[in-house]
Coordinates of C-alpha atoms in Angstrom, one line a residue:
Chain A
M1 CA 102.9 130.6 87.0
N2 CA 99.9 129.7 87.8
Q3 CA 97.0 129.3 85.7
P4 CA 93.6 131.1 87.2
T5 CA 90.8 128.9 87.8
P6 CA 89.4 128.4 84.4
H7 CA 85.4 128.7 83.5
I8 CA 82.9 126.3 84.8
A9 CA 79.5 125.3 83.6
D10 CA 77.6 126.4 86.5
K11 CA 75.5 123.1 86.8
F12 CA 79.8 121.0 86.9
D13 CA 81.3 122.4 90.0
V14 CA 84.7 120.2 90.0
H15 CA 84.8 120.6 93.7
V16 CA 81.5 118.7 94.5
L17 CA 82.4 116.4 92.0
R18 CA 85.4 115.5 93.4
G19 CA 82.6 114.6 96.1
R20 CA 81.0 111.7 94.5
F21 CA 85.2 110.0 94.3
P22 CA 85.9 108.2 97.7
V23 CA 89.1 107.7 96.5
L24 CA 90.0 111.0 95.7
Q25 CA 89.3 112.0 99.1
R26 CA 92.8 109.7 100.2
Q27 CA 96.2 110.5 100.9
V28 CA 99.4 108.5 99.2
N29 CA 102.7 108.7 100.5
G30 CA 101.1 110.9 103.1
K31 CA 100.2 113.5 100.3
N32 CA 96.8 114.6 98.5
L33 CA 97.0 112.2 95.7
V34 CA 96.9 113.7 92.0
Y35 CA 95.5 111.1 90.1
F36 CA 96.7 112.2 86.7
D37 CA 96.5 108.1 84.8
N38 CA 92.9 108.6 83.8
A39 CA 93.9 106.8 80.3
A40 CA 95.2 104.5 82.4
T41 CA 92.2 103.9 83.9
T42 CA 89.2 106.9 85.7
Q43 CA 88.4 106.3 89.2
K44 CA 85.1 105.4 89.7
P45 CA 81.8 107.6 91.4
E46 CA 80.0 106.2 94.7
V47 CA 77.0 105.4 92.6
V48 CA 79.1 103.0 90.8
I49 CA 80.2 101.3 93.8
E50 CA 76.8 101.3 95.3
A51 CA 75.9 99.4 92.4
L52 CA 78.3 97.2 92.4
A53 CA 77.6 95.9 96.0
G54 CA 74.0 96.1 95.3
Y55 CA 73.7 93.6 93.0
Y56 CA 76.2 90.9 95.2
R57 CA 74.0 92.2 98.8
Q58 CA 70.1 92.1 96.9
Y59 CA 69.9 89.7 93.9
N60 CA 72.9 88.5 93.0
A61 CA 71.7 85.1 90.3
N62 CA 72.9 84.1 87.1
I63 CA 71.1 85.4 84.2
H64 CA 68.5 84.9 81.5
R65 CA 68.2 81.0 82.3
G66 CA 66.9 81.4 85.7
L67 CA 62.7 82.2 86.4
H68 CA 63.3 83.1 90.2
A69 CA 62.8 86.8 91.3
L70 CA 66.1 87.2 92.2
A71 CA 67.4 86.2 88.5
E72 CA 64.5 88.2 86.7
K73 CA 65.7 90.9 88.4
A74 CA 69.7 90.6 87.7
T75 CA 69.0 89.9 83.7
A76 CA 66.6 93.0 84.1
A77 CA 69.6 94.9 85.4
Y78 CA 71.8 93.3 82.9
E79 CA 70.0 93.7 79.7
D80 CA 69.0 97.9 80.8
T81 CA 73.0 98.7 80.7
R82 CA 72.5 97.2 77.0
R83 CA 69.7 99.9 76.3
T84 CA 71.8 102.5 78.3
I85 CA 74.9 101.3 76.3
R86 CA 72.6 101.5 72.9
Q87 CA 71.5 104.9 73.9
F88 CA 74.7 106.2 75.0
I89 CA 76.3 105.2 71.9
H90 CA 74.0 105.7 69.4
A91 CA 73.2 102.7 67.8
P92 CA 70.4 101.9 66.3
E93 CA 69.3 98.4 68.3
A94 CA 70.4 97.2 71.5
D95 CA 70.7 93.4 70.5
E96 CA 74.1 95.3 68.4
I97 CA 75.6 95.5 72.2
I98 CA 78.2 92.9 72.1
F99 CA 79.2 92.9 76.4
T100 CA 83.3 91.3 76.3
S101 CA 85.6 91.7 79.3
G102 CA 87.4 94.4 77.3
T103 CA 88.3 96.9 74.1
T104 CA 91.4 93.9 74.1
A105 CA 88.9 91.3 73.7
S106 CA 86.0 93.3 71.9
I107 CA 88.8 93.5 68.6
N108 CA 90.0 90.0 69.0
L109 CA 86.6 89.0 68.7
V110 CA 86.1 91.2 65.1
A111 CA 90.1 89.6 64.7
T112 CA 89.0 86.2 64.9
A113 CA 85.1 85.9 64.0
Y114 CA 84.9 88.7 61.4
G115 CA 88.5 88.1 60.2
R116 CA 88.6 84.9 59.8
K117 CA 85.6 84.3 57.9
F118 CA 86.5 86.9 55.6
L119 CA 90.2 87.7 55.0
G120 CA 91.6 86.0 52.6
A121 CA 95.6 85.0 51.5
G122 CA 96.5 88.8 49.8
D123 CA 93.9 90.7 51.6
E124 CA 95.5 93.9 53.1
V125 CA 94.4 95.0 56.9
I126 CA 95.4 98.5 57.6
I127 CA 96.0 99.9 61.4
S128 CA 97.5 102.7 61.9
A129 CA 101.2 104.2 63.6
L130 CA 99.1 105.5 66.7
E131 CA 97.3 102.2 67.7
H132 CA 97.7 100.5 70.7
H133 CA 99.5 96.9 71.4
S134 CA 95.9 95.3 71.6
N135 CA 94.6 97.1 68.2
I136 CA 98.4 95.8 66.6
V137 CA 98.6 91.9 67.2
P138 CA 95.1 91.0 67.0
W139 CA 95.8 92.0 63.8
Q140 CA 99.2 90.8 63.3
L141 CA 97.8 87.2 64.8
L142 CA 95.0 87.4 61.8
C143 CA 97.9 88.4 58.6
E144 CA 99.6 85.5 59.5
E145 CA 97.1 83.2 59.4
K146 CA 95.4 84.4 56.6
N147 CA 98.7 85.0 54.4
A148 CA 97.2 88.7 54.1
T149 CA 99.3 91.8 54.7
L150 CA 99.1 94.6 58.0
K151 CA 99.8 98.0 56.4
V152 CA 99.9 101.5 58.4
I153 CA 98.8 104.5 58.0
P154 CA 101.5 107.1 59.0
V155 CA 101.8 109.9 61.7
D156 CA 103.6 113.1 61.6
E157 CA 106.1 114.5 63.9
K158 CA 102.8 116.7 65.4
G159 CA 101.2 113.4 66.0
N160 CA 98.3 113.7 63.9
L161 CA 97.6 110.4 61.3
V162 CA 98.6 111.7 57.5
L163 CA 95.4 111.0 55.7
A164 CA 96.8 111.4 52.7
D165 CA 99.1 108.6 52.7
L166 CA 95.8 106.4 53.7
A167 CA 94.6 107.2 50.0
H168 CA 97.8 105.2 48.6
L169 CA 97.5 102.4 51.2
I170 CA 94.0 101.6 51.0
G171 CA 92.5 99.7 47.5
S172 CA 90.7 97.3 46.5
K173 CA 92.6 94.4 48.3
T174 CA 91.7 96.3 51.9
K175 CA 89.1 94.6 53.7
I176 CA 89.4 95.5 57.4
V177 CA 90.4 99.6 58.8
A178 CA 91.4 99.3 62.4
V179 CA 92.0 102.7 64.2
N180 CA 91.8 103.8 67.1
H181 CA 89.3 107.3 67.7
V182 CA 91.8 108.9 70.0
S183 CA 95.5 107.1 70.9
N184 CA 96.3 106.9 74.0
S185 CA 100.0 107.8 74.0
L186 CA 99.4 111.3 72.8
G187 CA 95.8 112.1 73.1
T188 CA 95.6 113.4 69.6
I189 CA 92.0 112.9 68.6
N190 CA 91.7 111.0 64.6
P191 CA 89.5 112.7 62.1
V192 CA 87.6 109.1 62.1
A193 CA 85.1 110.1 59.8
E194 CA 87.1 110.1 57.2
I195 CA 89.0 107.7 57.5
I196 CA 85.6 105.5 58.0
R197 CA 84.3 107.5 54.4
M198 CA 87.9 106.5 52.7
A199 CA 87.7 102.9 54.1
H200 CA 83.7 102.7 52.4
N201 CA 84.8 103.9 49.5
A202 CA 87.5 101.2 49.4
G203 CA 84.6 98.6 50.7
A204 CA 86.6 97.8 53.8
V205 CA 85.0 97.9 56.8
V206 CA 85.6 99.7 59.5
L207 CA 87.0 98.9 63.8
L208 CA 87.3 101.7 65.6
D209 CA 89.0 101.3 69.2
G210 CA 87.2 104.0 71.1
A211 CA 88.9 103.1 74.8
Q212 CA 90.3 106.9 74.9
A213 CA 87.3 108.3 73.6
T214 CA 84.0 107.8 75.1
A215 CA 84.9 109.3 78.2
H216 CA 86.0 112.7 76.5
I217 CA 84.0 112.5 73.7
D218 CA 80.4 112.5 72.3
V219 CA 80.3 108.9 70.0
D220 CA 77.4 108.6 67.7
V221 CA 78.3 105.4 66.0
Q222 CA 75.0 105.7 63.0
A223 CA 76.4 109.9 62.5
L224 CA 79.8 108.1 61.7
D225 CA 79.0 105.2 60.0
C226 CA 81.6 102.3 61.9
D227 CA 81.0 99.2 61.6
F228 CA 82.9 97.8 65.2
Y229 CA 83.4 100.1 67.9
A230 CA 85.3 98.8 70.7
F231 CA 85.2 100.4 74.3
S232 CA 86.0 99.6 78.0
A233 CA 83.5 100.5 81.1
H234 CA 86.8 100.7 83.4
K235 CA 87.7 104.1 81.1
L236 CA 84.5 105.6 81.5
F237 CA 84.1 105.7 85.5
G238 CA 82.9 102.0 85.0
P239 CA 84.3 98.8 86.8
T240 CA 86.8 96.9 85.0
G241 CA 86.8 93.9 83.0
V242 CA 83.5 94.9 81.3
G243 CA 84.0 95.6 77.4
V244 CA 81.8 96.5 74.8
L245 CA 81.4 95.6 71.5
Y246 CA 78.9 97.5 68.9
G247 CA 78.4 96.3 65.3
K248 CA 76.3 96.5 62.4
R249 CA 73.5 94.3 63.2
S250 CA 74.3 91.9 59.1
L251 CA 77.9 92.3 59.9
L252 CA 77.5 90.1 63.4
E253 CA 75.3 87.9 62.4
A254 CA 77.5 87.0 59.0
M255 CA 80.5 85.9 61.3
N256 CA 80.6 83.2 63.1
P257 CA 80.2 82.8 67.2
Y258 CA 84.1 83.7 68.5
Q259 CA 83.4 81.1 71.6
G260 CA 81.3 78.1 72.4
G261 CA 79.5 77.7 75.7
G262 CA 76.3 77.7 77.5
E263 CA 74.5 81.0 76.2
M264 CA 75.4 81.2 73.3
I265 CA 73.5 78.5 71.6
K266 CA 69.4 77.6 70.4
E267 CA 69.7 73.9 70.7
V268 CA 72.8 71.3 71.1
T269 CA 72.7 68.3 69.5
F270 CA 75.9 66.4 69.6
E271 CA 75.5 66.1 65.7
K272 CA 74.8 69.8 65.2
T273 CA 74.8 73.2 67.3
T274 CA 72.6 75.8 66.4
Y275 CA 73.2 79.6 67.8
A276 CA 71.4 81.6 69.3
E277 CA 70.8 85.4 67.9
I278 CA 72.7 88.3 68.8
P279 CA 73.8 89.5 71.2
Y280 CA 73.9 86.1 72.8
K281 CA 75.9 84.6 70.3
F282 CA 78.9 86.1 71.1
E283 CA 78.5 85.8 74.8
A284 CA 79.5 82.3 76.2
G285 CA 79.5 82.0 79.5
T286 CA 77.9 82.9 82.7
P287 CA 78.8 86.5 81.7
N288 CA 80.1 89.8 83.9
I289 CA 76.7 90.1 85.0
A290 CA 77.6 92.5 88.6
D291 CA 80.2 94.4 86.4
V292 CA 78.1 95.5 83.9
I293 CA 75.4 95.7 86.2
A294 CA 77.2 99.0 87.9
F295 CA 78.5 99.7 83.6
K296 CA 74.8 101.5 83.9
A297 CA 75.4 104.0 87.2
A298 CA 78.7 104.8 85.5
I299 CA 76.5 105.9 82.4
D300 CA 74.4 107.6 83.9
F301 CA 76.9 109.7 86.0
V302 CA 78.7 110.5 82.8
E303 CA 74.8 111.6 80.8
G304 CA 74.1 113.2 84.6
L305 CA 77.2 115.8 84.4
G306 CA 76.0 117.1 80.6
D307 CA 77.1 118.2 77.4
K308 CA 79.8 116.0 77.0
S309 CA 81.8 119.0 74.6
E310 CA 81.7 121.2 77.4
L311 CA 83.4 117.9 79.8
L312 CA 86.0 118.3 76.5
R313 CA 86.4 121.3 76.9
Y314 CA 86.8 121.5 80.7
E315 CA 89.5 118.6 80.4
Q316 CA 91.5 120.7 77.3
S317 CA 91.8 124.1 79.8
L318 CA 93.5 122.1 81.9
L319 CA 95.1 120.6 78.8
Q320 CA 96.7 123.8 77.9
A321 CA 97.3 124.8 81.0
A322 CA 99.6 122.1 81.9
T323 CA 101.0 122.4 77.9
K324 CA 102.4 125.8 78.2
Q325 CA 104.0 125.8 82.5
L326 CA 105.3 122.3 81.3
K327 CA 107.4 124.1 78.0
E328 CA 108.9 126.4 80.3
I329 CA 110.7 123.7 81.8
R330 CA 114.4 123.8 80.3
G331 CA 115.1 120.9 78.4
L332 CA 111.5 119.2 78.5
K333 CA 109.8 117.8 75.3
I334 CA 106.4 117.2 74.7
I335 CA 105.3 114.7 72.5
G336 CA 103.1 114.9 70.6
E337 CA 101.0 118.5 70.0
A338 CA 98.2 117.0 67.5
D339 CA 95.7 119.6 66.3
E340 CA 93.2 118.1 68.0
K341 CA 93.6 116.2 72.0
I342 CA 92.0 114.9 74.6
G343 CA 93.5 115.9 77.8
V344 CA 96.6 113.9 77.4
V345 CA 100.5 115.3 77.7
S346 CA 102.8 112.9 77.0
F347 CA 106.7 114.4 77.6
V348 CA 110.2 113.5 78.2
M349 CA 113.1 115.3 79.9
E350 CA 116.3 115.9 78.5
G351 CA 119.0 113.6 80.8
M352 CA 116.6 111.9 82.9
H353 CA 114.8 108.9 82.6
H354 CA 111.0 109.0 82.6
F355 CA 110.6 105.7 85.1
D356 CA 113.0 108.2 88.3
I357 CA 110.8 111.0 87.0
G358 CA 107.6 108.5 87.8
M359 CA 108.7 107.5 91.3
M360 CA 110.3 111.3 92.4
L361 CA 106.2 112.6 91.5
D362 CA 104.3 109.4 92.9
A363 CA 106.8 110.2 96.1
K364 CA 104.7 113.5 96.2
G365 CA 101.3 112.2 95.7
I366 CA 101.3 112.2 91.9
A367 CA 100.4 108.9 90.3
V368 CA 101.4 109.4 86.1
R369 CA 102.3 107.3 83.4
T370 CA 105.6 106.2 82.9
G371 CA 106.6 104.0 79.6
H372 CA 106.1 103.1 75.8
H373 CA 102.3 103.0 77.2
C374 CA 101.5 99.5 74.7
T375 CA 102.6 101.9 71.4
Q376 CA 106.3 100.5 70.9
P377 CA 106.2 101.0 67.6
L378 CA 104.8 104.7 68.2
M379 CA 107.7 105.3 70.6
H380 CA 110.4 103.6 68.6
Q381 CA 109.3 106.7 65.4
F382 CA 109.4 109.5 68.2
G383 CA 113.2 107.4 69.1
I384 CA 112.5 107.3 72.5
E385 CA 111.7 104.4 74.9
G386 CA 109.0 106.0 76.3
T387 CA 107.2 109.2 78.4
I388 CA 105.7 110.9 80.7
R389 CA 102.2 110.9 81.0
A390 CA 100.0 112.5 82.5
S391 CA 96.0 112.5 81.3
F392 CA 93.1 114.1 82.7
S393 CA 89.5 113.7 83.6
I394 CA 86.6 116.0 84.7
Y395 CA 87.3 115.8 88.3
N396 CA 91.1 116.9 87.9
T397 CA 91.5 120.5 88.8
I398 CA 93.8 123.6 87.7
E399 CA 95.3 123.5 91.3
E400 CA 96.2 119.9 90.6
V401 CA 98.4 120.8 87.2
N402 CA 100.0 123.7 88.8
F403 CA 101.1 121.4 91.9
F404 CA 102.3 118.8 89.1
V405 CA 104.2 121.6 87.1
E406 CA 105.7 122.8 90.2
S407 CA 106.6 119.3 91.3
L408 CA 108.2 118.8 88.4
K409 CA 110.4 121.8 88.1
Q410 CA 111.4 121.1 91.8
I411 CA 112.6 117.6 90.9
V412 CA 114.3 119.1 88.0
E413 CA 116.2 121.3 90.0
K414 CA 117.5 119.2 92.9
W415 CA 118.7 116.8 89.9
R416 CA 120.9 118.7 87.7
Chain B
M1 CA 137.4 79.4 108.4
E2 CA 138.3 81.8 110.8
V3 CA 138.7 84.1 107.7
N4 CA 135.5 83.5 106.4
K5 CA 133.5 84.2 109.9
D6 CA 135.1 88.0 109.2
I7 CA 134.0 88.0 105.8
K8 CA 130.4 87.0 106.7
A9 CA 130.8 89.3 109.6
S10 CA 132.4 92.1 107.5
I11 CA 128.9 91.4 105.2
K12 CA 126.5 92.0 108.1
D13 CA 128.6 94.8 109.1
I14 CA 127.7 96.7 105.9
Q15 CA 124.4 95.3 106.1
D16 CA 123.9 96.7 109.2
E17 CA 125.4 100.1 108.3
I18 CA 123.3 100.9 105.3
I19 CA 119.9 99.9 107.8
E20 CA 121.6 102.5 109.9
E21 CA 122.2 105.3 107.3
F22 CA 118.2 104.7 106.1
S23 CA 117.0 105.1 109.5
F24 CA 117.7 108.2 109.7
L25 CA 115.8 109.0 106.8
G26 CA 112.8 108.3 108.4
D27 CA 109.1 107.5 106.7
D28 CA 109.9 110.3 104.0
R29 CA 109.1 108.5 101.3
E30 CA 110.6 111.4 99.1
S31 CA 113.7 111.7 100.7
T32 CA 114.1 107.6 100.9
I33 CA 114.0 108.1 96.8
F34 CA 116.3 110.6 96.3
Y35 CA 118.6 108.8 98.9
I36 CA 118.9 105.4 96.5
M37 CA 119.1 107.8 93.7
E38 CA 122.4 110.1 94.8
L39 CA 123.5 106.2 95.9
G40 CA 123.2 105.7 92.2
Q41 CA 125.1 109.4 91.1
K42 CA 127.7 107.7 93.1
L43 CA 128.2 104.4 91.2
P44 CA 131.5 104.6 89.1
P45 CA 130.4 104.1 85.8
L46 CA 131.0 101.4 83.7
E47 CA 132.7 101.6 80.7
E48 CA 130.5 101.4 77.6
K49 CA 132.3 98.1 75.8
H50 CA 130.9 96.6 78.6
K51 CA 127.2 97.7 77.9
T52 CA 126.0 94.9 75.6
E53 CA 123.3 92.7 75.7
D54 CA 125.1 90.0 77.0
N55 CA 125.7 91.6 80.5
I56 CA 122.2 93.3 80.9
I57 CA 120.1 91.6 83.9
K58 CA 117.1 89.7 82.5
G59 CA 114.1 90.8 84.8
C60 CA 114.4 94.1 85.2
Q61 CA 112.1 97.1 83.9
S62 CA 115.0 99.2 84.0
K63 CA 118.1 98.4 81.8
V64 CA 120.9 97.6 84.6
W65 CA 124.4 96.0 82.7
L66 CA 126.5 93.9 85.7
T67 CA 130.0 92.3 84.9
A68 CA 131.7 90.4 87.6
G69 CA 135.7 90.1 88.0
L70 CA 137.6 87.7 90.0
E71 CA 140.8 89.3 91.9
G72 CA 142.3 86.5 94.0
E73 CA 139.7 84.4 96.1
R74 CA 137.1 88.0 95.5
I75 CA 134.8 89.1 93.3
N76 CA 134.6 92.2 91.5
Y77 CA 131.4 93.3 90.7
K78 CA 130.4 96.5 88.3
A79 CA 127.3 97.8 87.0
D80 CA 125.2 100.4 85.4
S81 CA 121.3 101.9 84.4
N82 CA 119.8 104.0 82.0
T83 CA 118.0 104.9 85.4
E84 CA 119.3 106.3 88.8
I85 CA 117.2 104.3 91.5
T86 CA 118.0 101.3 89.7
K87 CA 121.7 102.3 89.7
G88 CA 121.3 103.5 93.3
L89 CA 119.9 99.7 94.3
I90 CA 122.9 97.9 92.6
S91 CA 125.2 100.5 94.2
L92 CA 123.9 99.0 97.6
L93 CA 124.5 95.7 96.5
I94 CA 128.2 96.0 95.2
R95 CA 128.1 97.7 98.5
V96 CA 127.4 94.7 100.2
L97 CA 129.0 92.4 97.8
S98 CA 131.6 93.5 96.0
D99 CA 135.4 92.1 97.1
Q100 CA 133.5 89.6 99.0
K101 CA 134.6 86.1 99.0
I102 CA 132.9 84.0 96.9
D103 CA 131.4 81.4 99.6
S104 CA 130.6 84.9 101.6
I105 CA 128.8 85.9 99.0
L106 CA 126.8 82.6 97.7
N107 CA 125.7 81.9 101.3
A108 CA 124.7 85.7 102.0
D109 CA 121.0 86.6 103.8
L110 CA 120.9 89.7 102.5
Y111 CA 118.4 91.0 105.3
F112 CA 118.7 94.7 105.3
I113 CA 116.2 94.6 102.0
E114 CA 114.1 93.8 105.0
K115 CA 115.2 95.7 107.5
I116 CA 114.5 98.9 105.4
G117 CA 111.6 98.0 103.8
M118 CA 113.1 98.4 100.2
G119 CA 109.8 96.8 98.9
Q120 CA 107.7 98.9 100.1
I121 CA 109.6 102.1 98.8
I122 CA 110.3 100.6 95.3
G123 CA 107.2 99.2 95.0
S124 CA 106.9 95.2 93.1
Q125 CA 108.2 95.1 90.3
R126 CA 111.4 96.9 91.4
S127 CA 111.0 94.3 94.0
N128 CA 111.3 91.3 91.8
G129 CA 114.1 93.5 89.4
L130 CA 116.0 93.2 92.5
V131 CA 115.7 90.1 93.3
A132 CA 116.5 89.3 89.7
M133 CA 120.0 91.7 90.4
I134 CA 120.9 89.4 93.6
K135 CA 120.1 85.9 91.8
Q136 CA 122.8 87.4 88.7
M137 CA 125.3 88.3 91.6
K138 CA 125.1 85.0 93.5
L139 CA 125.2 83.3 89.7
Y140 CA 128.2 85.3 89.2
A141 CA 129.8 83.5 92.6
L142 CA 128.8 80.1 91.7
A143 CA 130.5 80.3 88.5
Y144 CA 133.7 81.2 89.7
K145 CA 133.1 78.7 92.6
S146 CA 132.9 75.8 89.9
K147 CA 135.6 77.2 88.0
L148 CA 138.1 77.3 90.5
N149 CA 136.8 73.9 91.8

């Protein structure tokens, strides 16, 4: 059953938009590419690729210390990205934006540089059952080291966090609450404002893993009042290898440095080293200059598309069409039907393994993700090994959704 | 020596047969994958009691159980997997190596894998799994050889 093309805002024509992404023009396995693995990484628009190449072609230089023209230009471009990100997530100051290699590195930075200093024996860290391994393992390591306890906010059968249980978990021993803004496996948009309010009432700091959120939701760290916000460039149309950690100035200043090296020092003698101010205190060594610079082009690109809530509505129209049609397939079960979701649909098929389905979809040119999506505890809770996950982005179309469902039907019919 | 040569030829013959079968499929990835999965469906099921942790081949993303038994001087392999594609892959290996003599298995050059372009068909991760399967089959052969000597 084909769905009509949903209404698209005038300034946002999906077919024009697709033209800006070189990879979307190609074929795979002799078929037109249908890219539904956007939760893993998004494709890159031409402007990002150009910005990356432009840096290497025209002004490749190391930043901050050089006094020559190229170094000056590279430094300006690098710092320009920092200011752009400040605006993008509505942070108070650019100095509160730290560049890392990705969300995982940002979380590890906080677990190490904040956790090691402020967590003690008997303290508690709270995460949720929806977390990616990247927001589980750093806290496990920390809790093991500090003899602290890791607690988990449960998730219900629809994929919603059970906030009533958080009220019981949280207490005076809770020092850190770390949850994702949006679930990577199920697409659940979590009630983070409420979680932050509850955590702050108990005196705990909150880290939000925003890896899956920033491409879909307008993030305002001040309105949320979150203490730390971590995300990656590559899930936001930017290059791989760049992440961001936002942290409140007072917290960042109180933390120990994470890694030692160049850039992060004020003065080094063999007796004592004094550290640079934030953000440089946390940016030891030559950073990923080229990708940070190109990241600005990605953010400008997203901002140029207009109202985020409109983009999300478009993605959700794809989600609704996909969900409705998928449910018509006998033996298909959708995993995660939370009240609020981004364009992610995860499902299992009775009698068929997700790897087999993924491979057959790939043969038809459709890229989806199969497996546990780095959320094994969540998969265990649903009693499954993994799912097939289709995750949509703004450049996907209703025609692609229809083709995906039709292809899946063919596979199932042929195979049963 | 004569006998061994014949058996070697047999492994070769089976491989050539497979290469010919796959050549009919041409470059169409979809039909090739379906074909491999259909081969998997034809693989006789492994008894549940053999689906143990010990029999799982390490290095495969999917679960693959492999058992081997000595029948006379030949090794008989049985296998199963939780995914059809992997079942298809192991069924091809069983077709080539099962009921062959120990030395033939140990010396077997499995050129059909490259000839049919299996690497491109199944991708790098599953190719690693395929290598693990072959290694495990040869390890069984080696174990029986040292047991018999």
